XYZ file of N, CA, C and O in Angstrom:
688
model
N 12.361 16.294 -7.685
C 12.823 15.222 -8.516
C 11.619 14.403 -8.918
O 10.731 14.167 -8.129
N 11.613 13.973 -10.140
C 10.512 13.163 -10.644
C 11.081 11.905 -11.278
O 12.089 11.961 -11.965
N 10.472 10.798 -11.034
C 10.928 9.526 -11.562
C 10.364 9.347 -12.957
O 9.176 9.440 -13.181
N 11.240 9.118 -13.908
C 10.856 8.921 -15.301
C 11.491 7.617 -15.748
O 12.703 7.474 -15.717
N 10.678 6.649 -16.143
C 11.203 5.327 -16.473
C 12.067 5.325 -17.734
O 12.692 4.329 -18.045
N 12.142 6.419 -18.460
C 13.004 6.454 -19.639
C 14.436 6.852 -19.271
O 15.331 6.709 -20.076
N 14.646 7.349 -18.068
C 15.981 7.703 -17.603
C 16.232 7.032 -16.270
O 15.312 6.621 -15.582
N 17.493 6.946 -15.898
C 17.825 6.360 -14.601
C 17.309 7.296 -13.503
O 17.574 8.476 -13.518
N 16.573 6.781 -12.540
C 15.994 7.634 -11.512
C 17.059 8.205 -10.584
O 18.125 7.640 -10.413
N 16.711 9.331 -10.009
C 17.557 9.928 -8.980
C 17.441 9.079 -7.720
O 16.453 8.389 -7.520
N 18.423 9.157 -6.834
C 18.306 8.410 -5.584
C 17.152 8.937 -4.726
O 16.744 10.081 -4.858
N 16.663 8.087 -3.872
C 15.588 8.493 -2.966
C 16.102 9.558 -2.005
O 17.271 9.533 -1.625
N 15.247 10.487 -1.626
C 15.655 11.527 -0.668
C 16.061 10.897 0.667
O 15.304 10.117 1.233
N 17.244 11.224 1.161
C 17.733 10.632 2.397
C 17.147 11.332 3.611
O 16.603 12.422 3.522
N 17.245 10.656 4.743
C 16.768 11.201 5.998
C 15.510 10.510 6.480
O 15.086 9.496 5.933
N 14.923 11.078 7.526
C 13.713 10.529 8.135
C 12.506 11.327 7.670
O 12.528 12.557 7.661
N 11.459 10.600 7.292
C 10.241 11.212 6.743
C 9.022 10.620 7.436
O 8.935 9.414 7.657
N 8.051 11.459 7.751
C 6.796 11.050 8.381
C 5.684 11.106 7.344
O 5.553 12.080 6.609
N 4.889 10.074 7.294
C 3.767 10.000 6.366
C 2.643 10.924 6.824
O 2.322 10.982 8.015
N 2.075 11.644 5.878
C 0.926 12.507 6.144
C -0.349 11.736 5.769
O -0.709 11.666 4.589
N -1.047 11.130 6.750
C -2.216 10.300 6.442
C -3.310 11.022 5.661
O -3.908 10.448 4.753
N -3.580 12.285 5.989
C -4.672 13.007 5.336
C -4.407 13.259 3.854
O -5.346 13.395 3.067
N -3.142 13.298 3.457
C -2.776 13.554 2.061
C -2.432 12.287 1.290
O -2.126 12.346 0.105
N -2.460 11.139 1.960
C -2.037 9.877 1.352
C -3.242 8.977 1.103
O -4.241 9.063 1.817
N -3.138 8.122 0.095
C -4.243 7.216 -0.242
C -3.727 5.817 -0.560
O -2.622 5.653 -1.066
N -4.556 4.832 -0.259
C -4.326 3.449 -0.679
C -5.609 3.011 -1.369
O -6.669 2.919 -0.738
N -5.510 2.780 -2.668
C -6.666 2.356 -3.463
C -6.356 1.014 -4.107
O -5.193 0.674 -4.320
N -7.392 0.273 -4.421
C -7.196 -1.031 -5.047
C -8.287 -1.289 -6.080
O -9.360 -0.690 -6.049
N -7.959 -2.191 -6.983
C -8.923 -2.686 -7.960
C -8.828 -4.204 -7.955
O -7.733 -4.773 -8.012
N -9.965 -4.846 -7.856
C -10.043 -6.300 -7.908
C -11.128 -6.687 -8.893
O -11.672 -5.841 -9.608
N -11.433 -7.959 -8.937
C -12.463 -8.467 -9.848
C -13.491 -9.284 -9.078
O -13.140 -10.138 -8.276
N -14.760 -8.985 -9.321
C -15.874 -9.750 -8.773
C -16.371 -10.642 -9.906
O -16.550 -10.171 -11.026
N -16.579 -11.902 -9.616
C -16.927 -12.883 -10.649
C -15.854 -12.907 -11.741
O -16.131 -13.232 -12.880
N -14.636 -12.503 -11.405
C -13.474 -12.488 -12.294
C -13.645 -11.573 -13.499
O -12.805 -11.524 -14.366
N -14.738 -10.831 -13.586
C -14.973 -9.953 -14.726
C -15.212 -8.512 -14.317
O -14.614 -7.601 -14.862
N -16.127 -8.315 -13.389
C -16.548 -6.969 -13.020
C -15.511 -6.315 -12.105
O -15.162 -6.871 -11.066
N -15.026 -5.135 -12.466
C -14.045 -4.478 -11.596
C -14.695 -3.958 -10.317
O -15.828 -3.488 -10.330
N -13.965 -4.096 -9.226
C -14.377 -3.560 -7.934
C -13.250 -2.645 -7.485
O -12.096 -3.060 -7.412
N -13.589 -1.399 -7.208
C -12.595 -0.425 -6.761
C -12.905 -0.021 -5.335
O -14.064 0.061 -4.948
N -11.851 0.237 -4.590
C -12.057 0.645 -3.213
C -10.819 1.281 -2.630
O -9.835 1.532 -3.329
N -10.900 1.518 -1.325
C -9.787 2.192 -0.652
C -9.729 1.792 0.817
O -10.676 1.227 1.363
N -8.596 2.113 1.419
C -8.370 1.996 2.854
C -7.873 3.350 3.338
O -7.058 3.983 2.658
N -8.285 3.790 4.523
C -7.711 5.028 5.063
C -6.303 4.766 5.608
O -6.055 3.747 6.247
N -5.405 5.691 5.348
C -4.037 5.595 5.834
C -4.016 6.073 7.282
O -4.589 7.109 7.608
N -3.372 5.310 8.150
C -3.285 5.676 9.571
C -1.989 6.393 9.905
O -1.987 7.442 10.504
N -0.863 5.762 9.556
C 0.425 6.335 9.947
C 1.535 5.717 9.112
O 1.333 4.706 8.434
N 2.702 6.319 9.197
C 3.852 5.753 8.514
C 5.100 6.580 8.728
O 5.037 7.763 9.074
N 6.211 5.934 8.518
C 7.513 6.576 8.653
C 8.489 5.821 7.768
O 8.425 4.606 7.644
N 9.389 6.576 7.141
C 10.438 5.967 6.326
C 11.739 6.684 6.623
O 11.756 7.883 6.910
N 12.833 5.920 6.594
C 14.156 6.498 6.789
C 15.099 5.893 5.753
O 15.180 4.673 5.604
N 15.779 6.789 5.029
C 16.720 6.389 3.983
C 18.111 6.878 4.395
O 18.295 8.069 4.672
N 19.084 5.972 4.419
C 20.459 6.322 4.773
C 21.105 7.108 3.631
O 20.641 7.036 2.481
N 22.186 7.848 3.914
C 22.868 8.627 2.870
C 23.338 7.791 1.669
O 23.415 8.290 0.556
N 23.588 6.498 1.881
C 24.010 5.642 0.769
C 22.828 5.069 -0.019
O 22.993 4.251 -0.910
N 21.587 5.488 0.330
C 20.397 5.033 -0.371
C 19.768 3.784 0.208
O 18.758 3.296 -0.294
N 20.330 3.258 1.284
C 19.806 2.056 1.922
C 18.536 2.380 2.707
O 18.477 3.391 3.411
N 17.550 1.517 2.587
C 16.329 1.661 3.366
C 16.620 1.241 4.799
O 16.939 0.089 5.059
N 16.552 2.194 5.713
C 16.796 1.913 7.124
C 15.509 1.434 7.780
O 15.506 0.480 8.552
N 14.407 2.087 7.439
C 13.132 1.759 8.070
C 11.987 2.191 7.177
O 12.016 3.263 6.585
N 10.976 1.357 7.094
C 9.690 1.713 6.510
C 8.638 0.999 7.329
O 8.716 -0.218 7.517
N 7.693 1.745 7.816
C 6.597 1.181 8.594
C 5.370 2.026 8.297
O 5.384 3.236 8.519
N 4.324 1.410 7.760
C 3.098 2.132 7.435
C 1.894 1.257 7.784
O 1.962 0.028 7.672
N 0.808 1.904 8.203
C -0.400 1.154 8.540
C -1.632 1.796 7.905
O -1.693 3.011 7.721
N -2.591 0.935 7.567
C -3.907 1.389 7.121
C -4.947 0.701 7.999
O -4.682 -0.337 8.609
N -6.129 1.286 8.074
C -7.202 0.784 8.940
C -8.048 -0.248 8.198
O -8.698 0.078 7.203
N -8.041 -1.481 8.684
C -8.848 -2.544 8.071
C -10.335 -2.210 8.127
O -11.082 -2.486 7.179
N -10.778 -1.600 9.222
C -12.202 -1.263 9.380
C -12.640 -0.165 8.430
O -13.828 0.062 8.252
N -11.691 0.504 7.780
C -12.027 1.566 6.842
C -12.171 1.087 5.410
O -12.393 1.893 4.509
N -12.077 -0.236 5.185
C -12.249 -0.797 3.839
C -13.545 -0.279 3.245
O -14.594 -0.360 3.876
N -13.454 0.273 2.033
C -14.657 0.838 1.425
C -14.637 0.684 -0.087
O -13.636 0.986 -0.739
N -15.767 0.211 -0.623
C -15.936 0.091 -2.075
C -17.162 0.858 -2.560
O -17.429 0.875 -3.761
N -17.922 1.429 -1.630
C -19.152 2.110 -2.012
C -20.370 1.213 -1.953
O -21.492 1.648 -2.203
N -20.181 -0.056 -1.623
C -21.281 -0.995 -1.482
C -21.327 -1.410 -0.007
O -20.533 -2.250 0.426
N -22.225 -0.822 0.799
C -22.234 -1.068 2.251
C -22.322 -2.539 2.644
O -21.661 -2.965 3.586
N -23.104 -3.317 1.923
C -23.247 -4.741 2.256
C -21.917 -5.466 2.031
O -21.463 -6.231 2.883
N -21.285 -5.231 0.894
C -19.997 -5.859 0.598
C -18.931 -5.381 1.591
O -18.139 -6.166 2.096
N -18.921 -4.071 1.873
C -17.910 -3.510 2.773
C -17.997 -4.137 4.156
O -16.978 -4.506 4.752
N -19.216 -4.292 4.673
C -19.410 -4.921 5.977
C -18.933 -6.370 5.943
O -18.261 -6.830 6.873
N -19.246 -7.083 4.883
C -18.821 -8.483 4.767
C -17.297 -8.589 4.715
O -16.701 -9.457 5.378
N -16.639 -7.731 3.959
C -15.182 -7.804 3.826
C -14.493 -7.416 5.133
O -13.463 -7.983 5.486
N -15.059 -6.512 5.880
C -14.480 -6.137 7.182
C -14.647 -7.259 8.200
O -13.956 -7.293 9.215
N -15.587 -8.176 7.945
C -15.928 -9.246 8.887
C -14.901 -10.366 8.947
O -13.880 -10.374 8.260
N -15.204 -11.345 9.795
C -14.287 -12.440 10.110
C -13.907 -13.301 8.907
O -12.814 -13.851 8.864
N -14.766 -13.420 7.905
C -14.454 -14.275 6.747
C -13.376 -13.674 5.845
O -12.748 -14.386 5.073
N -13.185 -12.358 5.922
C -12.186 -11.703 5.059
C -11.110 -11.037 5.914
O -10.148 -11.679 6.295
N -11.269 -9.744 6.225
C -10.220 -8.996 6.931
C -10.230 -9.191 8.439
O -9.219 -8.966 9.094
N -11.371 -9.565 8.999
C -11.501 -9.732 10.443
C -10.997 -8.483 11.173
O -10.138 -8.539 12.066
N -11.533 -7.331 10.768
C -11.069 -6.030 11.253
C -11.223 -5.857 12.761
O -10.458 -5.108 13.366
N -12.164 -6.546 13.354
C -12.333 -6.412 14.802
C -11.125 -6.986 15.542
O -10.615 -6.383 16.482
N -10.653 -8.140 15.123
C -9.487 -8.760 15.779
C -8.159 -8.276 15.202
O -7.131 -8.351 15.864
N -8.166 -7.800 13.957
C -6.939 -7.342 13.282
C -7.219 -5.962 12.675
O -7.472 -5.849 11.474
N -7.163 -4.911 13.489
C -7.598 -3.585 13.034
C -6.692 -2.901 12.016
O -7.114 -1.949 11.378
N -5.454 -3.394 11.852
C -4.535 -2.739 10.926
C -3.950 -3.705 9.911
O -3.746 -4.878 10.195
N -3.673 -3.170 8.733
C -2.825 -3.827 7.757
C -1.518 -3.056 7.827
O -1.531 -1.817 7.861
N -0.404 -3.761 7.867
C 0.880 -3.099 8.105
C 1.868 -3.463 7.004
O 1.959 -4.617 6.583
N 2.610 -2.457 6.565
C 3.652 -2.636 5.560
C 4.978 -2.273 6.196
O 5.129 -1.176 6.738
N 5.927 -3.202 6.161
C 7.266 -2.930 6.669
C 8.263 -3.154 5.542
O 8.187 -4.141 4.815
N 9.184 -2.226 5.405
C 10.137 -2.266 4.311
C 11.280 -3.207 4.556
O 11.719 -3.404 5.684
N 11.757 -3.800 3.467
C 12.901 -4.691 3.538
C 14.051 -4.193 2.678
O 15.192 -4.376 3.035
N 13.751 -3.600 1.531
C 14.831 -3.157 0.664
C 14.352 -2.186 -0.391
O 13.188 -2.181 -0.775
N 15.273 -1.334 -0.836
C 14.992 -0.340 -1.857
C 16.023 -0.525 -2.960
O 17.220 -0.393 -2.722
N 15.570 -0.856 -4.164
C 16.474 -1.107 -5.282
C 16.886 0.199 -5.952
O 16.294 1.256 -5.703
N 17.891 0.125 -6.816
C 18.371 1.311 -7.534
C 17.263 1.978 -8.345
O 17.278 3.184 -8.529
N 16.318 1.175 -8.848
C 15.216 1.747 -9.625
C 14.078 2.226 -8.725
O 13.015 2.577 -9.194
N 14.333 2.232 -7.415
C 13.401 2.648 -6.378
C 12.231 1.693 -6.190
O 11.243 2.040 -5.542
N 12.313 0.475 -6.737
C 11.280 -0.498 -6.396
C 11.483 -0.878 -4.931
O 12.606 -0.930 -4.429
N 10.388 -1.099 -4.247
C 10.410 -1.342 -2.820
C 9.996 -2.774 -2.526
O 8.918 -3.203 -2.935
N 10.849 -3.487 -1.835
C 10.519 -4.820 -1.359
C 10.069 -4.682 0.082
O 10.757 -4.048 0.891
N 8.909 -5.225 0.391
C 8.339 -5.053 1.725
C 7.582 -6.307 2.132
O 7.430 -7.244 1.350
N 7.114 -6.280 3.370
C 6.255 -7.345 3.884
C 4.925 -6.706 4.262
O 4.892 -5.732 5.008
N 3.859 -7.280 3.731
C 2.511 -6.823 4.032
C 1.916 -7.781 5.052
O 1.831 -8.989 4.805
N 1.503 -7.239 6.190
C 0.909 -8.066 7.235
C -0.601 -7.830 7.265
O -1.063 -6.709 7.465
N -1.322 -8.917 7.033
C -2.788 -8.906 7.048
C -3.226 -10.059 7.942
O -2.798 -11.200 7.724
N -4.035 -9.772 8.935
C -4.540 -10.806 9.842
C -3.405 -11.601 10.484
O -3.513 -12.806 10.673
N -2.296 -10.940 10.778
C -1.179 -11.598 11.436
C -0.283 -12.407 10.518
O 0.691 -12.990 10.958
N -0.579 -12.428 9.228
C 0.229 -13.176 8.257
C 1.012 -12.193 7.396
O 0.431 -11.308 6.766
N 2.331 -12.360 7.354
C 3.191 -11.476 6.561
C 3.487 -12.113 5.211
O 3.826 -13.291 5.125
N 3.336 -11.325 4.158
C 3.536 -11.775 2.788
C 4.466 -10.800 2.074
O 4.286 -9.588 2.191
N 5.452 -11.316 1.327
C 6.320 -10.388 0.586
C 5.567 -9.732 -0.566
O 4.700 -10.344 -1.198
N 5.901 -8.463 -0.810
C 5.282 -7.708 -1.897
C 6.312 -6.719 -2.438
O 7.153 -6.226 -1.693
N 6.250 -6.466 -3.739
C 7.147 -5.495 -4.356
C 6.328 -4.377 -4.976
O 5.430 -4.631 -5.778
N 6.639 -3.158 -4.576
C 5.996 -1.975 -5.132
C 6.896 -1.375 -6.197
O 8.101 -1.228 -5.990
N 6.310 -1.009 -7.322
C 7.004 -0.294 -8.378
C 6.721 1.187 -8.188
O 5.565 1.610 -8.223
N 7.769 1.960 -7.962
C 7.610 3.403 -7.791
C 7.480 4.023 -9.174
O 8.375 3.903 -10.011
N 6.353 4.657 -9.421
C 6.081 5.255 -10.726
C 6.374 6.746 -10.752
O 6.602 7.313 -11.807
N 6.336 7.356 -9.570
C 6.636 8.787 -9.481
C 7.187 9.079 -8.100
O 6.703 8.566 -7.097
N 8.224 9.894 -8.077
C 8.765 10.382 -6.819
C 9.102 11.843 -7.050
O 9.947 12.163 -7.877
N 8.374 12.723 -6.370
C 8.552 14.154 -6.561
C 8.925 14.785 -5.229
O 8.192 14.639 -4.247
N 10.058 15.454 -5.198
C 10.494 16.147 -3.997
C 10.084 17.608 -4.120
O 10.401 18.269 -5.110
N 9.352 18.081 -3.117
C 8.849 19.457 -3.094
C 9.299 20.106 -1.796
O 8.526 20.239 -0.857
N 10.579 20.478 -1.736
C 11.120 21.074 -0.524
C 11.164 20.065 0.600
O 11.876 19.074 0.526
N 10.376 20.297 1.636
C 10.340 19.405 2.804
C 9.269 18.323 2.666
O 8.963 17.636 3.635
N 8.698 18.196 1.469
C 7.683 17.166 1.192
C 8.146 16.285 0.041
O 8.780 16.758 -0.893
N 7.790 15.018 0.118
C 8.045 14.077 -0.959
C 6.736 13.354 -1.257
O 6.056 12.884 -0.338
N 6.379 13.295 -2.540
C 5.185 12.569 -2.972
C 5.642 11.343 -3.751
O 6.442 11.458 -4.690
N 5.149 10.191 -3.343
C 5.503 8.929 -3.987
C 4.220 8.281 -4.496
O 3.238 8.164 -3.757
N 4.253 7.859 -5.755
C 3.156 7.061 -6.321
C 3.749 5.710 -6.690
O 4.771 5.653 -7.387
N 3.096 4.648 -6.207
C 3.622 3.304 -6.439
C 2.463 2.327 -6.616
O 1.342 2.582 -6.148
N 2.756 1.215 -7.295
C 1.753 0.175 -7.494
C 2.336 -1.190 -7.158
O 3.553 -1.389 -7.210
N 1.445 -2.109 -6.831
C 1.841 -3.496 -6.578
C 0.665 -4.398 -6.913
O -0.492 -3.988 -6.830
N 0.981 -5.609 -7.294
C -0.036 -6.655 -7.458
C 0.065 -7.551 -6.235
O 1.144 -8.013 -5.890
N -1.079 -7.744 -5.590
C -1.102 -8.520 -4.356
C -2.105 -9.648 -4.492
O -3.231 -9.445 -4.936
N -1.678 -10.843 -4.091
C -2.544 -12.018 -4.081
C -3.224 -12.072 -2.716
O -2.578 -12.335 -1.708
N -4.524 -11.803 -2.690
C -5.233 -11.762 -1.411
C -5.225 -13.117 -0.717
O -5.220 -13.192 0.513
N -5.194 -14.201 -1.476
C -5.148 -15.537 -0.873
C -3.843 -15.737 -0.114
O -3.835 -16.297 0.989
N -2.722 -15.274 -0.679
C -1.427 -15.378 -0.001
C -1.423 -14.591 1.299
O -0.694 -14.922 2.236
N -2.250 -13.552 1.371
C -2.349 -12.711 2.580
C -3.314 -13.277 3.612
O -3.534 -12.668 4.655
N -3.929 -14.413 3.311
C -4.860 -15.013 4.261
C -6.287 -14.526 4.127
O -7.119 -14.768 4.996
N -6.583 -13.835 3.028
C -7.941 -13.347 2.776
C -8.486 -14.176 1.617
O -8.539 -13.735 0.479
N -8.859 -15.424 1.917
C -9.172 -16.373 0.859
C -10.621 -16.758 0.708
O -10.946 -17.644 -0.056
N -11.517 -16.117 1.406
C -12.924 -16.470 1.323
C -13.492 -16.180 -0.076
O -13.001 -15.296 -0.777
N -14.500 -16.921 -0.461
C -15.213 -16.765 -1.736
C -14.279 -16.842 -2.942
O -14.351 -16.053 -3.872
N -13.433 -17.850 -2.955
C -12.454 -18.014 -4.038
C -13.105 -18.087 -5.412
O -12.543 -17.622 -6.379
N -14.285 -18.648 -5.504
C -14.932 -18.782 -6.798
C -15.646 -17.530 -7.288
O -16.015 -17.441 -8.450
N -15.850 -16.566 -6.415
C -16.604 -15.375 -6.790
C -15.748 -14.119 -6.909
O -16.110 -13.193 -7.616
N -14.652 -14.090 -6.185
C -13.807 -12.891 -6.149
C -12.398 -13.285 -6.575
O -11.839 -14.242 -6.055
N -11.841 -12.546 -7.511
C -10.495 -12.834 -7.987
C -9.449 -12.670 -6.898
O -9.628 -11.905 -5.952
N -8.343 -13.389 -7.041
C -7.277 -13.345 -6.045
C -6.407 -12.107 -6.190
O -5.870 -11.588 -5.217
N -6.245 -11.624 -7.396
C -5.293 -10.570 -7.711
C -5.879 -9.183 -7.472
O -6.944 -8.856 -7.994
N -5.168 -8.370 -6.687
C -5.562 -6.981 -6.466
C -4.455 -6.071 -6.977
O -3.279 -6.322 -6.719
N -4.831 -5.043 -7.689
C -3.889 -4.003 -8.076
C -4.010 -2.906 -7.030
O -5.079 -2.329 -6.845
N -2.917 -2.639 -6.331
C -2.911 -1.636 -5.267
C -2.134 -0.416 -5.752
O -1.023 -0.546 -6.272
N -2.752 0.747 -5.580
C -2.124 2.019 -5.955
C -1.987 2.868 -4.695
O -2.960 3.074 -3.975
N -0.769 3.338 -4.470
C -0.484 4.136 -3.287
C -0.016 5.519 -3.717
O 0.801 5.651 -4.626
N -0.566 6.510 -3.057
C -0.033 7.877 -3.152
C 0.332 8.243 -1.732
O -0.533 8.359 -0.852
N 1.641 8.341 -1.484
C 2.128 8.624 -0.144
C 2.806 9.979 -0.116
O 3.678 10.250 -0.944
N 2.383 10.816 0.802
C 2.998 12.132 0.982
C 3.757 12.105 2.299
O 3.193 11.785 3.355
N 5.050 12.406 2.207
C 5.930 12.398 3.371
C 6.435 13.803 3.658
O 6.665 14.579 2.737
N 6.614 14.098 4.944
C 7.173 15.363 5.401
C 8.453 15.062 6.165
O 8.474 14.137 7.001
N 9.500 15.832 5.886
C 10.772 15.594 6.564
C 10.626 15.794 8.074
O 9.988 16.724 8.521
N 11.179 14.844 8.829
C 11.171 14.952 10.289
C 12.323 15.829 10.761
O 13.394 15.815 10.167
N 12.065 16.508 11.870
C 13.117 17.275 12.539
C 13.571 18.392 11.749
O 14.369 19.168 11.760
């Protein structure tokens, strides 16, 4: 099944699904000096989702490694992993927990960064079922200041565009 915004999407595949970290990605784009794009990624650690037969989100729990923050600039990456931004030593994971799944498959969730939970909505742009695998592509706009990552407000933009490619395998 593939999600096409010109037609009503099919319901999400029901059952329990385990995230495949090696096949999944979390990428982001932000702005440095509010003009220059900065692109980067986080490594996916783990995740699980469960959808009830009626389409209700029973559970969503996913984590990425804060210490794996990478933009290709070692000096910036070290600074962002540090206490002024992600504080990866004290808060090694960023965690996403699901709250609701709408008919259009948009996902309402809570993103926990540095112990602070912030609501976020992901727009599902593609959902492809391939037998016992499901591939989901989704995007969200996240305000890093709302997440408690507010250092260097004058140099780094608050808004991040997050792109997720999540590959799930049916459990059991």
